[in-house]
Coordinates of C-alpha atoms in Angstrom, one line a residue:
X1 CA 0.0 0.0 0.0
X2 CA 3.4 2.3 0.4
X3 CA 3.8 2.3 -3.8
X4 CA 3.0 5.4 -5.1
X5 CA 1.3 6.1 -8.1
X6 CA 1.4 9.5 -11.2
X7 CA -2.7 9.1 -11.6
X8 CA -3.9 8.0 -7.8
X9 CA -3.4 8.3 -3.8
X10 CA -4.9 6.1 -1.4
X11 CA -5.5 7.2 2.3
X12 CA -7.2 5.3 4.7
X13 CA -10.6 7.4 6.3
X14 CA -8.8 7.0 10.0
X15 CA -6.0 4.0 11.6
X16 CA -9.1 2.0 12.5
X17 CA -11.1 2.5 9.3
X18 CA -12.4 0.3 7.2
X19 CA -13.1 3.2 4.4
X20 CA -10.1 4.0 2.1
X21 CA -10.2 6.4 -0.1
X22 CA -9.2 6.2 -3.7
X23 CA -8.1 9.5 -5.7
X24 CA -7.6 10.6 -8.8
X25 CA -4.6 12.9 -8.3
X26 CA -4.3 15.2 -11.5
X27 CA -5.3 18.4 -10.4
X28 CA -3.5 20.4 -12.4
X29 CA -5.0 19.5 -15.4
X30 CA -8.7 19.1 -14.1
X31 CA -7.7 15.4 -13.6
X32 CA -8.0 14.9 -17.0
X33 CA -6.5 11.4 -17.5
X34 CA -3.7 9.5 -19.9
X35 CA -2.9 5.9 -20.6
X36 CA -0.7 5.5 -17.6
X37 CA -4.2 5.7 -15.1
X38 CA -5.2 2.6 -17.4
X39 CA -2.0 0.6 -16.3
X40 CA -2.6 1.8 -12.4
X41 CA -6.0 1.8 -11.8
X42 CA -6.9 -1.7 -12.3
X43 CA -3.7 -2.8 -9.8
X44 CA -4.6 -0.2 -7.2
X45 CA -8.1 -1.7 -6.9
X46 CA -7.3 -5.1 -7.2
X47 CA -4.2 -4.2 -4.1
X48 CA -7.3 -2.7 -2.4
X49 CA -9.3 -6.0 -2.6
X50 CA -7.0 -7.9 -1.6
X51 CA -6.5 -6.2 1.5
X52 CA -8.5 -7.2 4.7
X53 CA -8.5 -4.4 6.5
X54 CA -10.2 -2.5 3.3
X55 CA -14.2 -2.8 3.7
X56 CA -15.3 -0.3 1.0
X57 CA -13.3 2.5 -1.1
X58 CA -14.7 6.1 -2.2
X59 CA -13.5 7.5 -5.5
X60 CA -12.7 11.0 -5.5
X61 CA -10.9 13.4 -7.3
X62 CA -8.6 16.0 -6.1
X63 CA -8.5 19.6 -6.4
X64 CA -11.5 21.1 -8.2
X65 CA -13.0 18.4 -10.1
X66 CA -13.4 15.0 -10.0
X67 CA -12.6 14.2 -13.4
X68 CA -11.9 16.3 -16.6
X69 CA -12.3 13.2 -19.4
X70 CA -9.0 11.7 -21.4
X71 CA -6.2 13.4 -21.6
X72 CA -6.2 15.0 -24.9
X73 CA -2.2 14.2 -25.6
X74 CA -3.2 10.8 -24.9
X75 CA -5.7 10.8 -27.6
X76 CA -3.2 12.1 -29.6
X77 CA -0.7 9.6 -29.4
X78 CA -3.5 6.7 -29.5
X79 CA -4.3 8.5 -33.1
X80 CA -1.1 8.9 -34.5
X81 CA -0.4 5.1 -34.0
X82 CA -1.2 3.7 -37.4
X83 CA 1.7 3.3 -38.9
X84 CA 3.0 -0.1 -41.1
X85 CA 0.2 -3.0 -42.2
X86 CA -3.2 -1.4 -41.7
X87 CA -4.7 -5.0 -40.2
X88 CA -2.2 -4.8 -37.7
X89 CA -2.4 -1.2 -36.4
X90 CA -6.3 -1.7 -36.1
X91 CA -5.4 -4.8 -34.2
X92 CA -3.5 -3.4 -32.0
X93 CA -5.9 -0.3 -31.2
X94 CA -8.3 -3.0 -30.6
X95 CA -6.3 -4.7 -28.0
X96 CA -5.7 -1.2 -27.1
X97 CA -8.9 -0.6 -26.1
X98 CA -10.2 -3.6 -24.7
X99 CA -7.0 -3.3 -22.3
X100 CA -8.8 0.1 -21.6
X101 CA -12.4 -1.3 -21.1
X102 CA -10.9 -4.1 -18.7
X103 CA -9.3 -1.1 -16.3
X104 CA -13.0 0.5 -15.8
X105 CA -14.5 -2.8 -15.8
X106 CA -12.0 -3.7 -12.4
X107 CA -14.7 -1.4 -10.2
X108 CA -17.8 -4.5 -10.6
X109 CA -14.9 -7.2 -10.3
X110 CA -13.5 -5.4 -7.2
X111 CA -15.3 -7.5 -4.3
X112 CA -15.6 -4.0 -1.8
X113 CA -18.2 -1.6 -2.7
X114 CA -16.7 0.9 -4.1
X115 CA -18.7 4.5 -4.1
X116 CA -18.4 7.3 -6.4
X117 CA -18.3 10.7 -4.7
X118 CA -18.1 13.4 -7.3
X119 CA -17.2 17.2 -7.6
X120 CA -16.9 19.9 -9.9
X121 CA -16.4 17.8 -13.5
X122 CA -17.2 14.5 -14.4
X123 CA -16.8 14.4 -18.3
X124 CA -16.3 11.7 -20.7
X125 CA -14.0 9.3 -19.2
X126 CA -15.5 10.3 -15.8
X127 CA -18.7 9.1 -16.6
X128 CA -17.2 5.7 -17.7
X129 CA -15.7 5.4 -14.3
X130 CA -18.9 6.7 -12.5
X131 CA -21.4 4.3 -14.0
X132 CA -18.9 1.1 -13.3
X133 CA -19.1 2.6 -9.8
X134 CA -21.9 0.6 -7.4
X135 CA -23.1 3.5 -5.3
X136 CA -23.0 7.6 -6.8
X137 CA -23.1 10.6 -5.0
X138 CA -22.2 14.4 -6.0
X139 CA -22.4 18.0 -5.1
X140 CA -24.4 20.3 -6.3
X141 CA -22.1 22.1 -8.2
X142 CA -21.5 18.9 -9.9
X143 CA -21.5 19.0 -13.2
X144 CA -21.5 16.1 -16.2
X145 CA -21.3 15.6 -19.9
X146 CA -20.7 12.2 -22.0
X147 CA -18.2 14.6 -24.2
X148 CA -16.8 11.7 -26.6
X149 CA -18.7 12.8 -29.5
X150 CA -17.6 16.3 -29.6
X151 CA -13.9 14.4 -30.1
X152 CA -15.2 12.6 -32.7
X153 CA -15.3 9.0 -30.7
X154 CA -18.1 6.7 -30.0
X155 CA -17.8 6.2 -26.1
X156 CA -16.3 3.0 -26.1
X157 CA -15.4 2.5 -22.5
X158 CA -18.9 1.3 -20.8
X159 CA -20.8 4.7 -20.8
X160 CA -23.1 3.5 -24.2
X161 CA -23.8 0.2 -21.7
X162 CA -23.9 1.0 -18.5
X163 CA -25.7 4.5 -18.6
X164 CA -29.0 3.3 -20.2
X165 CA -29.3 1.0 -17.4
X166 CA -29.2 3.7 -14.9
X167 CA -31.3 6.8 -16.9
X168 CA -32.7 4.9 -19.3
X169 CA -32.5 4.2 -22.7
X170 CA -33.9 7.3 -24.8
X171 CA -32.2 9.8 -22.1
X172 CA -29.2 8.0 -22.6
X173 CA -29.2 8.5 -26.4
X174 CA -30.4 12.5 -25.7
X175 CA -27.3 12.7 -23.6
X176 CA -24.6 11.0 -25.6
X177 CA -25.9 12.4 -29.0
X178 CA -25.9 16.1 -27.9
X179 CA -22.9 16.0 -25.2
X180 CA -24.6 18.2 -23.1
X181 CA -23.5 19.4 -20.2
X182 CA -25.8 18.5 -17.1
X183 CA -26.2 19.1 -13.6
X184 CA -26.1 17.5 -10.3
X185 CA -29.8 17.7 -9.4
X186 CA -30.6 16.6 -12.9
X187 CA -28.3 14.1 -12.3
X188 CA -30.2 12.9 -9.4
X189 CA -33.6 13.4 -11.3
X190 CA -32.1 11.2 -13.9
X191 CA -31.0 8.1 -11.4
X192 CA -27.5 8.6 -11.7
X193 CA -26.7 9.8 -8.6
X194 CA -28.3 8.6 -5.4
X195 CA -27.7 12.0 -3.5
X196 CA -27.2 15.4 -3.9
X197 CA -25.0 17.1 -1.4
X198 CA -24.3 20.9 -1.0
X199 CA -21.2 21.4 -0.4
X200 CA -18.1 19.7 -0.8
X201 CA -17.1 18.8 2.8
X202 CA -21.1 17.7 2.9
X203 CA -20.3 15.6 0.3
X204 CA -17.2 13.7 2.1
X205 CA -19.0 13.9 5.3
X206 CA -22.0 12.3 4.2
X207 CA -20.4 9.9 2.1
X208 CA -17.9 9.0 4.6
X209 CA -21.0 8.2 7.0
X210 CA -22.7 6.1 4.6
X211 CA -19.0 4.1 3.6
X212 CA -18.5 3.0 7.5
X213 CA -22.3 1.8 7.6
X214 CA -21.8 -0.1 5.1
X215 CA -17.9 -1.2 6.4
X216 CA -20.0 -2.2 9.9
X217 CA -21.9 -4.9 8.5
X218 CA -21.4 -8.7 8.0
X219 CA -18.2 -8.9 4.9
X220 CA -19.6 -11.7 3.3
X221 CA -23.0 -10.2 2.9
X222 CA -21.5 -7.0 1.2
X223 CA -19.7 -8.7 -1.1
X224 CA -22.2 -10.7 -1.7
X225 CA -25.0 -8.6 -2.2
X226 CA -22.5 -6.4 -4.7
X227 CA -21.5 -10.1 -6.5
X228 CA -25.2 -11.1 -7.0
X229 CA -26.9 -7.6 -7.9
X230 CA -23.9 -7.2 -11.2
X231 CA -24.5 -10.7 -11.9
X232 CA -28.2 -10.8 -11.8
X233 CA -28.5 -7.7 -14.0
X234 CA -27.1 -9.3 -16.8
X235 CA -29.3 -12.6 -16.9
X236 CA -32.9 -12.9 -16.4
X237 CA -34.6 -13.1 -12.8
X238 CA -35.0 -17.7 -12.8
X239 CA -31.3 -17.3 -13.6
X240 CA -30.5 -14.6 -11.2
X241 CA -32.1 -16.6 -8.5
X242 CA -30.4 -19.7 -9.5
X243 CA -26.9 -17.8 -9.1
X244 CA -28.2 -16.8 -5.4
X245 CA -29.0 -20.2 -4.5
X246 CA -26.2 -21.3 -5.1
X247 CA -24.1 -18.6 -3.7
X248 CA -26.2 -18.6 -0.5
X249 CA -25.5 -22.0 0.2
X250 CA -21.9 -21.8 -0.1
X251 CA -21.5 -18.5 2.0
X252 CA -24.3 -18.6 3.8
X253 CA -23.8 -20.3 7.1
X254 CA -20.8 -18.2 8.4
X255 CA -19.5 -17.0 11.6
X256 CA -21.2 -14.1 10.2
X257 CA -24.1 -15.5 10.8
X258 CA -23.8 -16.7 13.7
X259 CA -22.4 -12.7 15.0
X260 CA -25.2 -11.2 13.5
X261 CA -27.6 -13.0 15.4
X262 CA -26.5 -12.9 18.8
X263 CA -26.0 -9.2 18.5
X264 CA -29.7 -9.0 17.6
X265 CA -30.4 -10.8 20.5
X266 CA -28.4 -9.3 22.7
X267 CA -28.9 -5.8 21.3
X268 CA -25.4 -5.3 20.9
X269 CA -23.6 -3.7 18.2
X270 CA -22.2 -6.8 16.1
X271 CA -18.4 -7.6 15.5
X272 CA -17.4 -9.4 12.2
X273 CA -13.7 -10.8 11.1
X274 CA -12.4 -8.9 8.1
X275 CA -12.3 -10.3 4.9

């Protein structure tokens, strides 16, 4: 957890906390992102996961925004890259981007909850991130746009699949089409945020709240819960329940179990292993 990173910092909420937080460390370019954060992110998270004392990790961004889309020098290079056999080059961008997808796509396989807390900018890449994310929250000076078509790219890292899901489908196509920018209530009238906070520090207290509730109760549930809900969205509800069942019974009777009954009996204020 010592290794330090050009796109990220982690800090843990407090010694005794559960919560880490995650950052996207860029401010001075808006945290506007290049292909290294594509390399780091995915081994950050999965360092994260692997870590016991870790219970749930909120994404944030320093310094004014939370994120200000691709960097543009990135694009650049990613463009210029087509020299020698044609078949090859488009091969390679492929790769390229399916390496890409698989960094955003590391949130959902992350086993911790990991919960989007968003400020100032969240454009084009940050969207990607944000709708990979399980939980959203933002300020009201929040503000959002799916900006890829404006630089001539179809969105191509999960926005075009995970957004409709969220806002549906013909808001999603008004917002992708016209790269619009929107706000952080609308964002909340859309579904893509849970919760609209007014300031910033609101916004980290209340998010920090809700992160050690959700640190304070039984691990295997959590992950659970988070395994079964990605899972069952992506098959119908007899094979979403099938995929329970069988989770349930190999999870299911736990010393978390066990804890989480006794406390309810004894009205005490359970204590779980870590995970």
């Amino acid at each position: 957890m010592e290794e330090k990173y050009e796109t990220l910092k982690i800090q843990q909420e407090s010694p005794n906390s559960g919560v880490f937080n995650l950052i996207i460390n860029r401010p001075s370019v808006s945290n506007a992102l290049g292909l290294n954060f594509f390399s780091e992110f995915p081994k950050v998270l999965n360092a994260l996961d692997q870590n016991p004392i870790v219970a749930v990790i909120v994404l944030s961004g320093s310094g004014n925004h939370f994120c200000g889309g691709i960097d543009l020098k990135s694009l650049a290079a990613i463009a210029d890259d087509n020299s020698g056999d044609q078949g090859r080059t488009r091969e390679r961008l492929r790769r390229k981007i399916k390496l890409m997808q698989d960094a955003i796509t590391a949130i959902e396989r992350c086993r911790k909850p990991v919960i989007a807390a968003i400020h100032g900018a969240c454009l084009g890449l940050g969207i990607n991130i944000v709708t990979a994310c399980d939980i959203r929250y933002c300020t009201k000076d929040a503000f959002f746009s799916v900006k890829e078509v404006d630089l001539a790219i179809t969105a191509d890292l999960g926005t075009l699949q995970r957004l409709p899901r969220m806002v549906g489908f013909g808001k999603a196509m008004e917002l992708s089409l016209t790269g619009r920018r929107f706000s952080g209530d609308e964002a909340k009238e859309l579904g893509l945020v849970s919760r609209v906070f007014g300031s910033r520090e609101e916004l980290k207290e209340g998010v920090r709240t809700i992160a050690e509730g959700i640190g304070g109760k039984p691990p295997l549930a959590v992950v659970g819960t988070k395994a079964v809900l990605i899972r069952s969205r992506d098959v119908n509800v007899e094979q979403g329940l099938d995929y329970v069942a069988t989770w349930n019974s190999s999870m299911l009777l736990s010393e978390d179990l066990t804890e989480a009954i006794s406390a309810q009996k004894q009205k005490r204020k359970p204590t779980f292993a870590k995970l």
